[in-house]
Tab-separated table of C-alpha atoms and ligand atoms in Angstrom:
chain	number	residue	atom	x	y	z
E	1	UNK	CA	-0.025	-0.119	0.148
E	2	UNK	CA	1.203	3.413	-0.743
E	3	UNK	CA	2.851	5.132	2.310
E	4	UNK	CA	1.192	8.527	1.102
E	5	UNK	CA	-1.687	9.849	2.951
E	6	UNK	CA	-5.020	9.245	1.134
E	7	UNK	CA	-6.776	12.434	0.368
E	8	UNK	CA	-10.338	13.322	-0.729
E	9	UNK	CA	-11.562	16.625	-2.482
E	10	UNK	CA	-14.845	17.751	-1.203
E	11	UNK	CA	-16.264	19.993	-4.252
E	12	UNK	CA	-13.576	18.453	-6.535
E	13	UNK	CA	-15.215	19.252	-9.838
E	14	UNK	CA	-15.242	22.813	-9.082
E	15	UNK	CA	-12.796	25.591	-9.911
E	16	UNK	CA	-10.990	25.336	-6.148
E	17	UNK	CA	-11.302	21.740	-6.346
E	18	UNK	CA	-9.536	21.463	-9.877
E	19	UNK	CA	-6.883	23.540	-8.402
E	20	UNK	CA	-6.435	20.845	-5.388
E	21	UNK	CA	-6.266	18.425	-7.918
E	22	UNK	CA	-3.534	20.059	-10.290
E	23	UNK	CA	-1.470	20.895	-7.098
E	24	UNK	CA	-1.670	17.237	-5.632
E	25	UNK	CA	-0.527	15.550	-8.955
E	26	UNK	CA	2.796	14.084	-7.943
E	27	UNK	CA	2.732	15.407	-4.328
E	28	UNK	CA	5.272	13.575	-2.215
E	29	UNK	CA	3.158	13.026	0.861
E	30	UNK	CA	-0.746	13.264	-0.276
E	31	UNK	CA	-2.629	11.091	-2.992
E	32	UNK	CA	-5.900	12.093	-4.096
E	33	UNK	CA	-7.745	8.934	-3.960
E	34	UNK	CA	-11.399	10.184	-3.622
E	35	UNK	CA	-13.375	13.089	-5.353
E	36	UNK	CA	-16.943	14.546	-3.789
E	37	UNK	CA	-19.491	16.902	-5.302
E	38	UNK	CA	-22.880	17.517	-5.679
E	39	UNK	CA	-25.508	14.719	-6.471
E	40	UNK	CA	-25.527	15.978	-9.996
E	41	UNK	CA	-21.876	14.789	-10.401
E	42	UNK	CA	-22.052	11.673	-7.995
E	43	UNK	CA	-21.942	8.432	-10.017
E	44	UNK	CA	-19.846	9.792	-13.068
E	45	UNK	CA	-16.188	9.404	-14.098
E	46	UNK	CA	-14.454	12.579	-12.826
E	47	UNK	CA	-13.562	13.150	-16.484
E	48	UNK	CA	-17.097	13.036	-17.263
E	49	UNK	CA	-18.694	14.852	-14.468
E	50	UNK	CA	-16.117	18.008	-15.123
E	51	UNK	CA	-17.031	17.876	-18.996
E	52	UNK	CA	-16.059	21.102	-20.363
E	53	UNK	CA	-15.765	23.018	-16.930
E	54	UNK	CA	-12.024	21.900	-16.579
E	55	UNK	CA	-10.449	25.618	-16.123
E	56	UNK	CA	-6.863	24.868	-15.401
E	57	UNK	CA	-4.014	25.741	-17.786
E	58	UNK	CA	-2.406	22.061	-17.300
E	59	UNK	CA	-4.356	18.975	-18.405
E	60	UNK	CA	-6.355	17.064	-16.106
E	61	UNK	CA	-4.136	14.586	-14.362
E	62	UNK	CA	-4.587	11.230	-15.869
E	63	UNK	CA	-4.793	9.314	-12.385
E	64	UNK	CA	-8.251	11.075	-11.344
E	65	UNK	CA	-9.667	10.714	-14.889
E	66	UNK	CA	-11.452	7.307	-13.832
E	67	UNK	CA	-12.296	7.992	-10.197
E	68	UNK	CA	-15.964	7.704	-9.698
E	69	UNK	CA	-17.380	10.930	-8.231
E	70	UNK	CA	-19.107	10.273	-4.663
E	71	UNK	CA	-22.048	12.192	-3.235
E	72	UNK	CA	-20.530	15.019	-0.605
E	73	UNK	CA	-23.358	14.112	1.505
E	74	UNK	CA	-22.499	10.578	1.842
E	75	UNK	CA	-19.974	11.489	4.771
E	76	UNK	CA	-19.407	7.894	6.049
E	77	UNK	CA	-18.679	6.339	2.793
E	78	UNK	CA	-16.359	9.070	1.220
E	79	UNK	CA	-14.582	9.214	4.928
E	80	UNK	CA	-14.004	5.488	5.069
E	81	UNK	CA	-11.673	5.767	2.098
E	82	UNK	CA	-9.594	8.661	3.239
E	83	UNK	CA	-7.276	9.790	5.801
E	84	UNK	CA	-8.307	13.516	5.430
E	85	UNK	CA	-10.003	15.665	3.050
E	86	UNK	CA	-9.951	19.298	1.388
E	87	UNK	CA	-13.090	21.090	1.277
E	88	UNK	CA	-14.056	23.445	-1.381
E	89	UNK	CA	-17.564	22.707	-1.812
E	90	UNK	CA	-20.252	25.624	-2.792
E	91	UNK	CA	-23.172	25.452	-0.460
E	92	UNK	CA	-24.936	27.808	1.872
E	93	UNK	CA	-22.660	28.773	4.819
E	94	UNK	CA	-24.894	26.621	7.480
E	95	UNK	CA	-24.490	23.665	5.101
E	96	UNK	CA	-21.045	24.128	4.769
E	97	UNK	CA	-20.286	24.175	8.620
E	98	UNK	CA	-22.431	21.133	9.217
E	99	UNK	CA	-20.881	19.083	6.457
E	100	UNK	CA	-17.616	19.999	7.729
E	101	UNK	CA	-18.039	19.162	11.248
E	102	UNK	CA	-19.907	16.064	10.053
E	103	UNK	CA	-16.556	14.821	8.432
E	104	UNK	CA	-14.474	15.780	11.454
E	105	UNK	CA	-16.784	13.933	13.676
E	106	UNK	CA	-15.823	10.789	11.599
E	107	UNK	CA	-12.399	11.199	12.675
E	108	UNK	CA	-11.406	12.776	9.415
E	109	UNK	CA	-9.662	16.035	9.307
E	110	UNK	CA	-10.779	18.714	7.317
E	111	UNK	CA	-8.421	21.425	5.967
E	112	UNK	CA	-10.995	23.959	4.343
E	113	UNK	CA	-10.974	26.844	1.935
E	114	UNK	CA	-14.545	27.975	2.648
E	115	UNK	CA	-15.315	30.747	5.063
E	116	UNK	CA	-18.020	29.157	6.804
E	117	UNK	CA	-15.723	27.997	10.029
E	118	UNK	CA	-13.063	31.061	9.809
E	119	UNK	CA	-14.726	32.523	12.722
E	120	UNK	CA	-15.459	29.502	14.677
E	121	UNK	CA	-13.666	30.435	18.165
E	122	UNK	CA	-11.700	26.803	18.443
E	123	UNK	CA	-11.284	26.648	14.733
E	124	UNK	CA	-7.502	27.751	13.725
E	125	UNK	CA	-7.574	30.182	10.724
E	126	UNK	CA	-3.904	29.892	9.373
E	127	UNK	CA	-1.234	31.326	6.850
E	128	UNK	CA	1.507	28.655	8.142
E	129	UNK	CA	4.501	31.339	7.886
E	130	UNK	CA	2.306	33.731	10.509
E	131	UNK	CA	0.377	31.736	12.829
E	132	UNK	CA	1.472	27.878	12.908
E	133	UNK	CA	0.983	27.948	16.592
E	134	UNK	CA	-2.556	28.484	16.127
E	135	UNK	CA	-2.963	24.805	15.175
E	136	UNK	CA	-2.779	24.144	19.336
E	137	UNK	CA	-6.258	25.447	19.580
E	138	UNK	CA	-7.183	22.018	17.605
E	139	UNK	CA	-6.992	20.265	21.045
E	140	UNK	CA	-9.774	22.261	22.267
E	141	UNK	CA	-12.130	21.751	19.383
E	142	UNK	CA	-11.433	18.078	19.585
E	143	UNK	CA	-13.161	17.886	23.262
E	144	UNK	CA	-15.807	20.120	21.664
E	145	UNK	CA	-16.608	17.648	18.967
E	146	UNK	CA	-15.688	14.712	20.993
E	147	UNK	CA	-13.122	13.128	18.535
E	148	UNK	CA	-9.652	11.979	18.873
E	149	UNK	CA	-8.295	12.788	15.634
E	150	UNK	CA	-11.068	14.512	13.615
E	151	UNK	CA	-11.340	18.543	13.394
E	152	UNK	CA	-11.404	21.274	11.004
E	153	UNK	CA	-8.892	23.809	9.922
E	154	UNK	CA	-9.146	26.574	7.669
E	155	UNK	CA	-7.153	29.177	5.440
E	156	UNK	CA	-7.956	32.742	5.136
E	157	UNK	CA	-9.564	34.969	2.276
E	158	UNK	CA	-7.457	35.239	-0.572
E	159	UNK	CA	-7.913	39.183	-0.513
E	160	UNK	CA	-5.384	39.680	2.619
E	161	UNK	CA	-2.540	37.536	1.360
E	162	UNK	CA	-1.232	40.557	-0.927
E	163	UNK	CA	-0.670	42.471	2.585
E	164	UNK	CA	-1.222	40.731	5.810
E	165	UNK	CA	1.888	38.640	5.421
E	166	UNK	CA	3.898	42.044	4.532
E	167	UNK	CA	2.327	43.571	7.672
E	168	UNK	CA	3.465	40.506	9.804
E	169	UNK	CA	7.203	41.125	8.370
E	170	UNK	CA	6.732	44.797	9.692
E	171	UNK	CA	5.535	43.839	12.978
E	172	UNK	CA	8.497	45.253	14.840
E	173	UNK	CA	7.577	48.902	13.637
E	174	UNK	CA	4.064	48.213	15.049
E	175	UNK	CA	1.750	49.322	12.309
E	176	UNK	CA	-1.586	50.405	13.667
E	177	UNK	CA	-3.532	51.767	11.033
E	178	UNK	CA	-4.101	50.425	7.536
E	179	UNK	CA	-5.966	51.412	4.380
E	180	UNK	CA	-5.975	48.991	1.838
E	181	UNK	CA	-7.821	48.603	-1.817
E	182	UNK	CA	-7.630	45.274	-3.444
E	183	UNK	CA	-7.923	44.804	-7.156
E	184	UNK	CA	-9.350	41.477	-7.632
E	185	UNK	CA	-8.966	38.679	-10.210
E	186	UNK	CA	-12.289	36.978	-11.621
E	187	UNK	CA	-11.104	33.374	-10.677
E	188	UNK	CA	-11.686	34.593	-7.326
E	189	UNK	CA	-15.682	34.328	-8.235
E	190	UNK	CA	-14.909	31.085	-9.797
E	191	UNK	CA	-14.878	32.599	-13.389
E	192	UNK	CA	-13.025	32.658	-16.364
E	193	UNK	CA	-13.502	35.659	-19.165
E	194	UNK	CA	-15.412	32.891	-21.056
E	195	UNK	CA	-18.143	32.294	-18.358
E	196	UNK	CA	-17.711	35.993	-17.312
E	197	UNK	CA	-17.575	37.979	-20.646
E	198	UNK	CA	-18.858	41.339	-18.971
E	199	UNK	CA	-15.693	41.559	-17.119
E	200	UNK	CA	-13.544	42.262	-20.257
E	201	UNK	CA	-12.547	45.935	-20.126
E	202	UNK	CA	-14.681	46.410	-16.987
E	203	UNK	CA	-14.165	47.216	-13.469
E	204	UNK	CA	-16.913	46.194	-10.592
E	205	UNK	CA	-16.529	48.030	-7.629
E	206	UNK	CA	-18.272	45.483	-5.121
E	207	UNK	CA	-17.520	41.859	-4.144
E	208	UNK	CA	-19.987	40.850	-1.807
E	209	UNK	CA	-18.654	40.181	2.060
E	210	UNK	CA	-15.395	40.632	0.743
E	211	UNK	CA	-14.212	44.138	2.511
E	212	UNK	CA	-15.525	42.592	5.983
E	213	UNK	CA	-13.008	39.648	5.453
E	214	UNK	CA	-10.294	41.742	4.149
E	215	UNK	CA	-10.492	44.098	7.322
E	216	UNK	CA	-11.181	41.571	10.055
E	217	UNK	CA	-9.460	38.242	9.144
E	218	UNK	CA	-5.788	39.383	9.450
E	219	UNK	CA	-6.659	40.506	13.329
E	220	UNK	CA	-7.716	36.844	13.812
E	221	UNK	CA	-4.214	35.716	12.353
E	222	UNK	CA	-2.579	38.102	14.601
E	223	UNK	CA	-4.634	36.975	17.656
E	224	UNK	CA	-3.959	34.316	20.796
E	225	UNK	CA	-5.203	31.134	22.220
E	226	UNK	CA	-6.735	32.168	25.293
E	227	UNK	CA	-8.867	29.847	27.309
E	228	UNK	CA	-9.201	27.381	24.331
E	229	UNK	CA	-10.291	29.610	21.694
E	230	UNK	CA	-8.444	32.486	19.254
E	231	UNK	CA	-9.035	36.010	20.652
E	232	UNK	CA	-8.358	38.283	17.761
E	233	UNK	CA	-5.757	41.053	18.114
E	234	UNK	CA	-6.947	44.786	18.724
E	235	UNK	CA	-4.193	46.805	18.105
E	236	UNK	CA	-4.612	47.491	14.415
E	237	UNK	CA	-7.397	48.931	12.286
E	238	UNK	CA	-7.921	48.095	8.707
E	239	UNK	CA	-10.062	49.777	6.317
E	240	UNK	CA	-10.540	48.294	2.947
E	241	UNK	CA	-12.442	48.801	-0.379
E	242	UNK	CA	-12.430	45.673	-2.755
E	243	UNK	CA	-12.582	46.138	-6.677
E	244	UNK	CA	-13.231	43.482	-9.358
E	245	UNK	CA	-10.765	43.942	-12.077
E	246	UNK	CA	-10.488	42.438	-15.601
E	247	UNK	CA	-7.541	39.933	-14.796
E	248	UNK	CA	-7.692	36.297	-14.457
E	249	UNK	CA	-5.327	35.402	-11.683
E	250	UNK	CA	-3.640	37.531	-9.116
E	251	UNK	CA	-4.954	39.954	-6.401
E	252	UNK	CA	-3.296	43.315	-6.089
E	253	UNK	CA	-3.354	45.424	-3.135
E	254	UNK	CA	-2.460	49.138	-2.649
E	255	UNK	CA	-1.763	49.881	0.831
E	256	UNK	CA	-0.994	52.991	3.252
E	257	UNK	CA	0.272	52.193	6.441
E	258	UNK	CA	1.060	54.172	9.848
E	259	UNK	CA	3.738	52.860	12.551
E	260	UNK	CA	4.211	53.644	16.119
E	261	UNK	CA	7.808	52.980	15.593
E	262	UNK	CA	9.220	54.518	12.607
E	263	UNK	CA	11.017	52.429	9.987
E	264	UNK	CA	13.455	53.495	7.159
E	265	UNK	CA	12.790	52.157	3.543
E	266	UNK	CA	15.754	49.922	3.785
E	267	UNK	CA	14.392	48.460	7.131
E	268	UNK	CA	11.275	47.949	5.414
E	269	UNK	CA	12.829	46.273	2.307
E	270	UNK	CA	14.961	44.214	4.634
E	271	UNK	CA	12.200	42.850	6.857
E	272	UNK	CA	10.288	41.712	3.739
E	273	UNK	CA	13.135	39.934	2.077
E	274	UNK	CA	14.341	38.268	5.368
E	275	UNK	CA	10.789	36.978	6.673
E	276	UNK	CA	10.534	33.482	6.906
E	277	UNK	CA	8.766	30.905	9.016
E	278	UNK	CA	7.947	27.415	10.100
E	279	UNK	CA	7.283	26.169	6.380
E	280	UNK	CA	10.697	27.371	5.449
E	281	UNK	CA	12.660	25.978	8.447
E	282	UNK	CA	10.641	22.449	7.750
E	283	UNK	CA	11.139	22.682	4.157
E	284	UNK	CA	7.671	21.727	3.638
E	285	UNK	CA	6.945	20.470	0.102
E	286	UNK	CA	4.806	23.428	-1.078
E	287	UNK	CA	6.663	26.156	0.903
E	288	UNK	CA	8.137	28.797	-1.203
E	289	UNK	CA	11.643	29.342	-0.427
E	290	UNK	CA	11.252	33.270	-0.332
E	291	UNK	CA	7.793	33.694	0.979
E	292	UNK	CA	7.826	37.722	0.265
E	293	UNK	CA	10.054	39.408	-2.201
E	294	UNK	CA	10.849	43.181	-2.650
E	295	UNK	CA	11.127	44.328	-6.633
E	296	UNK	CA	12.993	47.652	-6.890
E	297	UNK	CA	11.469	48.476	-10.459
E	298	UNK	CA	8.851	51.204	-10.268
E	299	UNK	CA	6.622	49.005	-12.629
E	300	UNK	CA	6.578	45.961	-10.681
E	301	UNK	CA	4.806	43.763	-9.332
E	302	UNK	CA	2.797	43.099	-12.385
E	303	UNK	CA	-0.005	40.570	-12.671
E	304	UNK	CA	1.142	38.913	-16.091
E	305	UNK	CA	4.933	38.961	-15.120
E	306	UNK	CA	4.805	38.131	-11.193
E	307	UNK	CA	1.651	35.949	-10.165
E	308	UNK	CA	3.331	33.124	-10.606
E	309	UNK	CA	6.416	33.796	-8.030
E	310	UNK	CA	7.533	30.817	-6.239
E	311	UNK	CA	4.952	28.585	-8.063
E	312	UNK	CA	2.042	31.192	-7.095
E	313	UNK	CA	3.158	30.496	-3.231
E	314	UNK	CA	5.033	33.709	-2.733
E	315	UNK	CA	4.138	37.536	-2.286
E	316	UNK	CA	5.870	40.293	-4.673
E	317	UNK	CA	5.899	43.680	-3.061
E	318	UNK	CA	7.126	46.970	-4.803
E	319	UNK	CA	6.695	50.682	-4.599
E	320	UNK	CA	7.454	51.047	-1.051
E	321	UNK	CA	7.625	54.864	-0.615
E	322	UNK	CA	6.600	57.674	1.998
E	323	UNK	CA	3.487	58.987	2.149
E	324	UNK	CA	2.297	62.649	2.784
E	325	UNK	CA	-1.008	61.631	4.952
E	326	UNK	CA	0.117	58.107	6.173
E	327	UNK	CA	3.835	57.013	6.919
E	328	UNK	CA	4.471	54.563	4.107
E	329	UNK	CA	2.885	53.043	1.100
E	330	UNK	CA	3.442	49.812	-1.053
E	331	UNK	CA	1.608	47.605	-3.704
E	332	UNK	CA	1.330	43.852	-2.958
E	333	UNK	CA	0.462	40.933	-5.470
E	334	UNK	CA	-0.214	37.147	-4.489
E	335	UNK	CA	-1.852	34.456	-6.552
E	336	UNK	CA	-5.543	33.917	-5.442
E	337	UNK	CA	-6.367	30.454	-6.263
E	338	UNK	CA	-2.784	29.112	-5.499
E	339	UNK	CA	-1.536	30.980	-2.139
E	340	UNK	CA	-5.063	32.470	-1.628
E	341	UNK	CA	-6.821	29.335	-1.760
E	342	UNK	CA	-6.056	25.641	-2.928
E	343	UNK	CA	-2.058	26.365	-2.478
E	344	UNK	CA	-2.556	27.894	0.896
E	345	UNK	CA	-4.747	25.001	1.896
E	346	UNK	CA	-2.370	22.347	0.958
E	347	UNK	CA	0.491	24.380	2.739
E	348	UNK	CA	-1.736	24.136	6.093
E	349	UNK	CA	-2.215	20.433	5.566
E	350	UNK	CA	1.540	19.860	5.164
E	351	UNK	CA	2.114	21.648	8.416
E	352	UNK	CA	-0.563	19.707	10.155
E	353	UNK	CA	1.191	16.382	8.903
E	354	UNK	CA	4.472	17.947	10.232
E	355	UNK	CA	2.834	18.854	13.632
E	356	UNK	CA	1.341	15.393	14.131
E	357	UNK	CA	-2.412	16.146	13.364
E	358	UNK	CA	-2.825	14.542	10.458
E	359	UNK	CA	-1.680	10.889	10.393
E	360	UNK	CA	-2.750	7.414	8.681
E	361	UNK	CA	-6.036	6.385	9.751
S	1	NAP	N1	-12.634	30.517	-6.726
S	1	NAP	C1	-11.702	31.103	-5.569
S	1	NAP	O1	-10.660	31.709	-5.865
S	1	NAP	C2	-12.134	31.039	-4.227
S	1	NAP	C3	-11.271	31.421	-3.267
S	1	NAP	C4	-11.555	31.456	-2.133
S	1	NAP	C5	-12.738	30.845	-1.724
S	1	NAP	N2	-13.658	29.949	-2.609
S	1	NAP	C6	-14.630	29.510	-2.081
S	1	NAP	O2	-14.420	27.943	-2.218
S	1	NAP	C7	-16.057	27.338	-2.581
S	1	NAP	C8	-15.797	26.739	-3.845
S	1	NAP	O3	-15.510	27.618	-4.971
S	1	NAP	P1	-15.413	27.488	-6.365
S	1	NAP	O4	-15.099	28.751	-7.142
S	1	NAP	O5	-14.668	26.228	-6.582
S	1	NAP	O6	-17.003	26.917	-6.967
S	1	NAP	P2	-17.523	26.088	-8.166
S	1	NAP	O7	-16.483	26.233	-9.022
S	1	NAP	O8	-18.729	26.591	-8.158
S	1	NAP	O9	-17.434	24.741	-7.491
S	1	NAP	C9	-18.371	24.418	-6.539
S	1	NAP	C10	-18.283	22.656	-5.886
S	1	NAP	O10	-19.173	22.433	-4.923
S	1	NAP	C11	-20.193	21.415	-5.521
S	1	NAP	N3	-21.376	21.821	-5.161
S	1	NAP	C12	-22.249	22.761	-5.332
S	1	NAP	N4	-23.328	22.568	-4.982
S	1	NAP	C13	-23.483	21.414	-4.130
S	1	NAP	C14	-24.102	21.012	-3.048
S	1	NAP	N5	-25.367	21.043	-2.825
S	1	NAP	N6	-23.890	19.533	-2.474
S	1	NAP	C15	-22.590	19.285	-2.575
S	1	NAP	N7	-21.491	19.802	-3.463
S	1	NAP	C16	-22.210	20.883	-3.973
S	1	NAP	C17	-19.953	21.394	-6.769
S	1	NAP	O11	-20.289	20.003	-7.411
S	1	NAP	P3	-20.897	20.202	-8.754
S	1	NAP	O12	-19.854	20.006	-9.962
S	1	NAP	O13	-21.369	18.546	-8.787
S	1	NAP	O14	-22.070	21.044	-8.876
S	1	NAP	C18	-18.321	21.817	-6.981
S	1	NAP	O15	-17.618	20.740	-6.861
S	1	NAP	C19	-16.659	28.459	-2.249
S	1	NAP	O16	-17.246	28.283	-0.911
S	1	NAP	C20	-16.155	29.817	-2.838
S	1	NAP	O17	-16.814	30.641	-1.829
S	1	NAP	C21	-13.288	30.397	-3.582
């Protein structure tokens, strides 16, 4: 039997699910053995269930084409085949909460791309380079669920990945007021230009629910575990506007920051370039070698040139300069469906395996 952990993808026929399947092709630790989706797809070969909906630029991996898709709602059956699951189903928030906990209660760890559990107090929401220690709250969650190995862990929203890591790298200078505008790609809505032609040459100044997530989620990531729950930080204020732009992949953020301790430009650049965390230390398979890089050119980072930096797992920063109202401003770019979605979740799962939370059943 393969030594790799057996993985199920809940919502495997969707855009994020496809990204999981692509990223896990040839993964050294994990092997996709099970795919589940809605009852519409259940019972079909994966290739047939996806049909013309394959949205990746690389071909569908041969190893998954003949997998018979299961129904996400048949929890016991799916859980019996896997060591853990990634969740990328699109259902109502309450349904997602319930189904992810149902999987956890079958002693199947769930690493979720969804927002449903991001504010459940004993569910860790983790960027592995920033708050790997939050996984410790899982012990309290297991007590609540009555499980020994089942739990839910989540990754944060795609929009924050272009600036929250940068602000974390600058923690020693105590950023306390942040204004961010995000320019977000259409793949963040599960779309390509083929299925959203109105976005060509267009800008839409609204993404439902996105501004609240962009303002609040970094605070939870910077929070602490107290009495078995994660208490968000309260020493930074973030205000945000989120704009949909005609870009396929890549969220850009234009950000203004006030600091309690004044850094120089060189200190800010050095802090970015030198920032690394547990994934780099442990050399996790999907960890970027350099998580954040600074680009000196005035016209960088650019989506078309820089979105795939570190295989889409790194953050590119440019245009750090002094501001006349705030202290400093910069522009950040990250890949929304890799670092911001499936890739971020795969790195969380690698961290969980390294920490001993995900094991063979
Ligand atoms: N796209 C992004 O960049 C991004 C980023 C962060 C978070 N998210 C979140 O990730 C989730 C998935 O997004 P997506 O863009 O991949 O969506 P999607 O392309 O619409 O895929 C949705 C998946 O959920 C399944 N599904 C839908 N209704 C279901 C039901 N009633 N019961 C069971 N399964 C059901 C679909 O199965 P069928 O194929 O059988 O219909 C499909 O596998 C969403 O919650 C989204 O908000 C997306």
